[in-house]
Amino acid sequence: MPNRYLIANWKMNIPPEGIVTYLDAVKDANAVIAPPFVYLKDVAARFANISAQNCADQKAGAFTGEVSADMLRDCGARFVIIGHSERRTIYGEDDGLIARKLEMVIDAGLTPILCIGENEQQRERGHAVEFCSDQLCAAAIPQLANANEIVVAYEPIWAIGTGRNATGAMVAEIVGAIRDALERFWPDGLASRTSILYGGSVTPDNVDDLIADGRIDGFLVGGASLDSKRFLALAEAMKRLPAQP
Ligand code: 13P
């Protein structure tokens, strides 16, 4: 059965209330926090489940400015976000690079949070399912067989930071398609253990629509994760997810 996760992706921000105040406020939330690299150790000292937001596609060597998955593990990270659309669109990361990063994260014994999702044009043309399936197919590397766990985050690009969230019905459709693609392309048994999260303008106001159908395993949250009160409200909403079969 997939684990359920609520993940705070701070992106290149720190909570306006300050890291210590924020972490004190959310200390009992069953959540994962993904701060910028340089705060990983500080956050890890106060909070159990920590994720990095990115990693290098190489183990070590002359790669100025990069940080390896092994180094992130040494800093206390248990998870690494891979292939976020901001990495894909702003920094030009393609499926090949993301597949290599996935391999590094698995080799380091960490759990990858692999982000996928279509842009507005692809959705309007009715290609969302096909595009997300292709992204999962491109991530079907042999090392997946060694992974204890993988998290897939469906984050449609048109919903990130826009205030326009996908509807519960859209999310339900894509989650079904993601599970089908995982069964087809990924090693046996991994699909049923893979958590599928939704991300894109999730707030305490829209979260109940997104959880209603019960197919989602949690959320990857940007903007609303920067305020401890809003993030705690999302942690409470996670408790309203229907019981797993
Ligand atoms: P927002 O919640 O700000 O739309 O960001 C979503 C996201 O990109 C999380 O990784």
GROMACS .gro file of C-alpha atoms and ligand atoms in nm:
model
  255
    1MET     CA    1   0.000   0.000   0.000
    2PRO     CA    2   0.146   0.341  -0.089
    3ASN     CA    3   0.251   0.574   0.192
    4ARG     CA    4   0.071   0.903   0.222
    5TYR     CA    5   0.270   1.223   0.219
    6LEU     CA    6   0.224   1.594   0.269
    7ILE     CA    7   0.534   1.771   0.142
    8ALA     CA    8   0.628   2.137   0.183
    9ASN     CA    9   0.836   2.255  -0.112
   10TRP     CA   10   0.971   2.588   0.004
   11LYS     CA   11   1.138   2.642  -0.336
   12MET     CA   12   1.386   2.934  -0.307
   13ASN     CA   13   1.202   3.082  -0.009
   14ILE     CA   14   1.204   3.061   0.366
   15PRO     CA   15   0.882   3.103   0.566
   16PRO     CA   16   0.824   3.473   0.645
   17GLU     CA   17   0.765   3.387   1.013
   18GLY     CA   18   1.123   3.244   1.030
   19ILE     CA   19   1.247   2.887   1.014
   20VAL     CA   20   1.252   2.820   1.390
   21THR     CA   21   0.904   2.963   1.456
   22TYR     CA   22   0.765   2.774   1.158
   23LEU     CA   23   0.923   2.444   1.259
   24ASP     CA   24   0.803   2.480   1.619
   25ALA     CA   25   0.451   2.537   1.487
   26VAL     CA   26   0.446   2.236   1.255
   27LYS     CA   27   0.650   2.000   1.472
   28ASP     CA   28   0.363   1.753   1.520
   29ALA     CA   29   0.252   1.754   1.157
   30ASN     CA   30   0.307   1.427   0.977
   31ALA     CA   31   0.484   1.590   0.685
   32VAL     CA   32   0.803   1.625   0.486
   33ILE     CA   33   0.983   1.958   0.448
   34ALA     CA   34   1.194   2.044   0.144
   35PRO     CA   35   1.401   2.356   0.222
   36PRO     CA   36   1.675   2.502   0.002
   37PHE     CA   37   2.002   2.301   0.026
   38VAL     CA   38   2.177   2.535   0.268
   39TYR     CA   39   1.904   2.499   0.534
   40LEU     CA   40   1.882   2.119   0.517
   41LYS     CA   41   2.092   2.056   0.826
   42ASP     CA   42   1.915   2.325   1.030
   43VAL     CA   43   1.575   2.184   0.940
   44ALA     CA   44   1.690   1.824   0.988
   45ALA     CA   45   1.799   1.911   1.343
   46ARG     CA   46   1.437   1.998   1.429
   47PHE     CA   47   1.217   1.795   1.195
   48ALA     CA   48   1.227   1.425   1.108
   49ASN     CA   49   1.138   1.402   0.741
   50ILE     CA   50   1.345   1.616   0.512
   51SER     CA   51   1.367   1.635   0.135
   52ALA     CA   52   1.610   1.810  -0.096
   53GLN     CA   53   1.468   1.995  -0.396
   54ASN     CA   54   1.721   1.873  -0.655
   55CYS     CA   55   2.051   1.688  -0.687
   56ALA     CA   56   2.338   1.636  -0.930
   57ASP     CA   57   2.325   1.373  -1.201
   58GLN     CA   58   2.677   1.262  -1.108
   59LYS     CA   59   2.826   1.093  -0.802
   60ALA     CA   60   3.126   1.324  -0.744
   61GLY     CA   61   3.389   1.518  -0.929
   62ALA     CA   62   3.447   1.843  -1.113
   63PHE     CA   63   3.086   1.970  -1.125
   64THR     CA   64   3.104   2.321  -0.983
   65GLY     CA   65   2.792   2.429  -0.800
   66GLU     CA   66   2.635   2.082  -0.789
   67VAL     CA   67   2.539   1.876  -0.483
   68SER     CA   68   2.535   1.495  -0.493
   69ALA     CA   69   2.261   1.270  -0.358
   70ASP     CA   70   2.513   1.112  -0.117
   71MET     CA   71   2.590   1.459   0.025
   72LEU     CA   72   2.219   1.526   0.069
   73ARG     CA   73   2.182   1.200   0.261
   74ASP     CA   74   2.475   1.311   0.483
   75CYS     CA   75   2.282   1.632   0.556
   76GLY     CA   76   1.981   1.435   0.677
   77ALA     CA   77   1.765   1.423   0.362
   78ARG     CA   78   1.549   1.114   0.313
   79PHE     CA   79   1.386   1.230  -0.008
   80VAL     CA   80   1.491   1.425  -0.318
   81ILE     CA   81   1.254   1.606  -0.555
   82ILE     CA   82   1.351   1.524  -0.913
   83GLY     CA   83   1.225   1.676  -1.235
   84HIS     CA   84   1.020   1.958  -1.089
   85SER     CA   85   0.868   2.156  -1.376
   86GLU     CA   86   1.064   2.463  -1.266
   87ARG     CA   87   1.383   2.259  -1.324
   88ARG     CA   88   1.248   2.131  -1.655
   89THR     CA   89   1.124   2.461  -1.795
   90ILE     CA   90   1.355   2.725  -1.642
   91TYR     CA   91   1.678   2.521  -1.632
   92GLY     CA   92   1.617   2.303  -1.937
   93GLU     CA   93   1.631   1.965  -1.761
   94ASP     CA   94   1.520   1.695  -2.001
   95ASP     CA   95   1.400   1.340  -1.944
   96GLY     CA   96   1.753   1.201  -1.991
   97LEU     CA   97   1.903   1.423  -1.722
   98ILE     CA   98   1.614   1.352  -1.488
   99ALA     CA   99   1.657   0.976  -1.541
  100ARG     CA  100   2.025   1.007  -1.440
  101LYS     CA  101   1.929   1.203  -1.129
  102LEU     CA  102   1.673   0.936  -1.046
  103GLU     CA  103   1.949   0.677  -1.064
  104MET     CA  104   2.169   0.883  -0.827
  105VAL     CA  105   1.889   0.920  -0.572
  106ILE     CA  106   1.811   0.548  -0.576
  107ASP     CA  107   2.182   0.458  -0.552
  108ALA     CA  108   2.213   0.686  -0.248
  109GLY     CA  109   1.932   0.492  -0.080
  110LEU     CA  110   1.700   0.794  -0.079
  111THR     CA  111   1.340   0.816  -0.196
  112PRO     CA  112   1.287   1.010  -0.518
  113ILE     CA  113   0.988   1.238  -0.556
  114LEU     CA  114   0.954   1.237  -0.933
  115CYS     CA  115   0.750   1.528  -1.069
  116ILE     CA  116   0.553   1.502  -1.391
  117GLY     CA  117   0.276   1.708  -1.549
  118GLU     CA  118   0.154   1.865  -1.867
  119ASN     CA  119   0.143   2.228  -1.976
  120GLU     CA  120  -0.171   2.421  -2.063
  121GLN     CA  121  -0.152   2.358  -2.437
  122GLN     CA  122  -0.110   1.984  -2.387
  123ARG     CA  123  -0.415   1.974  -2.162
  124GLU     CA  124  -0.625   2.181  -2.403
  125ARG     CA  125  -0.536   1.944  -2.686
  126GLY     CA  126  -0.638   1.644  -2.477
  127HIS     CA  127  -0.281   1.515  -2.447
  128ALA     CA  128  -0.236   1.532  -2.070
  129VAL     CA  129  -0.260   1.157  -2.005
  130GLU     CA  130  -0.033   1.068  -2.295
  131PHE     CA  131   0.228   1.326  -2.194
  132CYS     CA  132   0.240   1.213  -1.830
  133SER     CA  133   0.263   0.847  -1.938
  134ASP     CA  134   0.555   0.934  -2.165
  135GLN     CA  135   0.734   1.107  -1.878
  136LEU     CA  136   0.692   0.796  -1.664
  137CYS     CA  137   0.812   0.575  -1.948
  138ALA     CA  138   1.125   0.793  -1.982
  139ALA     CA  139   1.193   0.740  -1.610
  140ALA     CA  140   1.173   0.359  -1.638
  141ILE     CA  141   1.544   0.297  -1.569
  142PRO     CA  142   1.674  -0.047  -1.458
  143GLN     CA  143   1.769   0.092  -1.113
  144LEU     CA  144   1.400   0.130  -1.030
  145ALA     CA  145   1.412  -0.238  -0.937
  146ASN     CA  146   1.646  -0.143  -0.647
  147ALA     CA  147   1.422   0.132  -0.511
  148ASN     CA  148   1.244   0.067  -0.184
  149GLU     CA  149   0.995   0.336  -0.258
  150ILE     CA  150   0.920   0.602  -0.518
  151VAL     CA  151   0.687   0.897  -0.497
  152VAL     CA  152   0.534   1.044  -0.814
  153ALA     CA  153   0.400   1.398  -0.795
  154TYR     CA  154   0.152   1.503  -1.061
  155GLU     CA  155   0.201   1.876  -1.096
  156PRO     CA  156   0.033   2.024  -1.403
  157ILE     CA  157   0.242   2.323  -1.507
  158TRP     CA  158  -0.062   2.546  -1.559
  159ALA     CA  159  -0.162   2.496  -1.195
  160ILE     CA  160   0.172   2.574  -1.029
  161GLY     CA  161   0.173   2.907  -0.851
  162THR     CA  162  -0.123   3.028  -1.055
  163GLY     CA  163  -0.408   2.986  -0.809
  164ARG     CA  164  -0.575   2.759  -1.068
  165ASN     CA  165  -0.578   2.411  -0.920
  166ALA     CA  166  -0.679   2.098  -1.106
  167THR     CA  167  -1.024   1.973  -1.010
  168GLY     CA  168  -1.071   1.659  -0.809
  169ALA     CA  169  -1.212   1.492  -1.122
  170MET     CA  170  -0.903   1.582  -1.331
  171VAL     CA  171  -0.674   1.452  -1.060
  172ALA     CA  172  -0.871   1.129  -1.028
  173GLU     CA  173  -0.843   1.069  -1.403
  174ILE     CA  174  -0.469   1.131  -1.413
  175VAL     CA  175  -0.401   0.922  -1.103
  176GLY     CA  176  -0.570   0.628  -1.275
  177ALA     CA  177  -0.362   0.685  -1.588
  178ILE     CA  178  -0.042   0.714  -1.383
  179ARG     CA  179  -0.111   0.381  -1.211
  180ASP     CA  180  -0.171   0.221  -1.554
  181ALA     CA  181   0.157   0.363  -1.689
  182LEU     CA  182   0.346   0.246  -1.381
  183GLU     CA  183   0.208  -0.107  -1.425
  184ARG     CA  184   0.312  -0.102  -1.791
  185PHE     CA  185   0.657   0.055  -1.772
  186TRP     CA  186   0.794   0.004  -1.421
  187PRO     CA  187   0.916  -0.316  -1.250
  188ASP     CA  188   0.655  -0.556  -1.114
  189GLY     CA  189   0.525  -0.467  -0.774
  190LEU     CA  190   0.654  -0.109  -0.773
  191ALA     CA  191   0.333   0.045  -0.905
  192SER     CA  192   0.125  -0.065  -0.609
  193ARG     CA  193   0.387   0.073  -0.366
  194THR     CA  194   0.427   0.409  -0.544
  195SER     CA  195   0.264   0.707  -0.376
  196ILE     CA  196   0.097   0.950  -0.615
  197LEU     CA  197   0.073   1.310  -0.497
  198TYR     CA  198  -0.091   1.615  -0.649
  199GLY     CA  199   0.074   1.958  -0.658
  200GLY     CA  200  -0.040   2.290  -0.803
  201SER     CA  201  -0.207   2.568  -0.604
  202VAL     CA  202  -0.318   2.336  -0.322
  203THR     CA  203  -0.468   2.537  -0.035
  204PRO     CA  204  -0.683   2.463   0.270
  205ASP     CA  205  -0.979   2.591   0.063
  206ASN     CA  206  -0.953   2.347  -0.228
  207VAL     CA  207  -0.797   2.045  -0.063
  208ASP     CA  208  -1.125   1.872   0.022
  209ASP     CA  209  -1.227   1.854  -0.344
  210LEU     CA  210  -0.889   1.700  -0.424
  211ILE     CA  211  -0.915   1.432  -0.156
  212ALA     CA  212  -1.284   1.351  -0.209
  213ASP     CA  213  -1.234   1.068  -0.454
  214GLY     CA  214  -0.970   0.905  -0.232
  215ARG     CA  215  -0.727   0.812  -0.507
  216ILE     CA  216  -0.460   1.066  -0.420
  217ASP     CA  217  -0.191   0.976  -0.166
  218GLY     CA  218  -0.112   1.331  -0.064
  219PHE     CA  219   0.017   1.667  -0.179
  220LEU     CA  220   0.331   1.854  -0.281
  221VAL     CA  221   0.266   2.210  -0.173
  222GLY     CA  222   0.446   2.529  -0.271
  223GLY     CA  223   0.296   2.865  -0.173
  224ALA     CA  224   0.062   2.742   0.100
  225SER     CA  225   0.346   2.552   0.268
  226LEU     CA  226   0.528   2.875   0.357
  227ASP     CA  227   0.276   2.967   0.625
  228SER     CA  228   0.267   2.730   0.922
  229LYS     CA  229  -0.107   2.784   0.984
  230ARG     CA  230  -0.203   2.702   0.625
  231PHE     CA  231   0.034   2.407   0.617
  232LEU     CA  232  -0.111   2.273   0.943
  233ALA     CA  233  -0.460   2.305   0.794
  234LEU     CA  234  -0.343   2.086   0.506
  235ALA     CA  235  -0.197   1.836   0.755
  236GLU     CA  236  -0.542   1.822   0.920
  237ALA     CA  237  -0.704   1.768   0.579
  238MET     CA  238  -0.476   1.468   0.518
  239LYS     CA  239  -0.654   1.301   0.811
  240ARG     CA  240  -0.979   1.326   0.611
  241LEU     CA  241  -0.842   1.110   0.328
  242PRO     CA  242  -1.059   0.798   0.305
  243ALA     CA  243  -0.917   0.485   0.467
  244GLN     CA  244  -0.700   0.279   0.234
  245PRO     CA  245  -0.847  -0.054   0.123
  24613P     P1  246   0.218   2.596  -0.560
  24613P     O1  247   0.151   2.518  -0.448
  24613P     O2  248   0.275   2.727  -0.516
  24613P     O3  249   0.130   2.604  -0.681
  24613P     O4  250   0.347   2.509  -0.605
  24613P     C1  251   0.330   2.376  -0.634
  24613P     C2  252   0.462   2.316  -0.653
  24613P     O5  253   0.530   2.343  -0.751
  24613P     C3  254   0.512   2.225  -0.549
  24613P     O6  255   0.626   2.158  -0.590
   0.00000   0.00000   0.00000
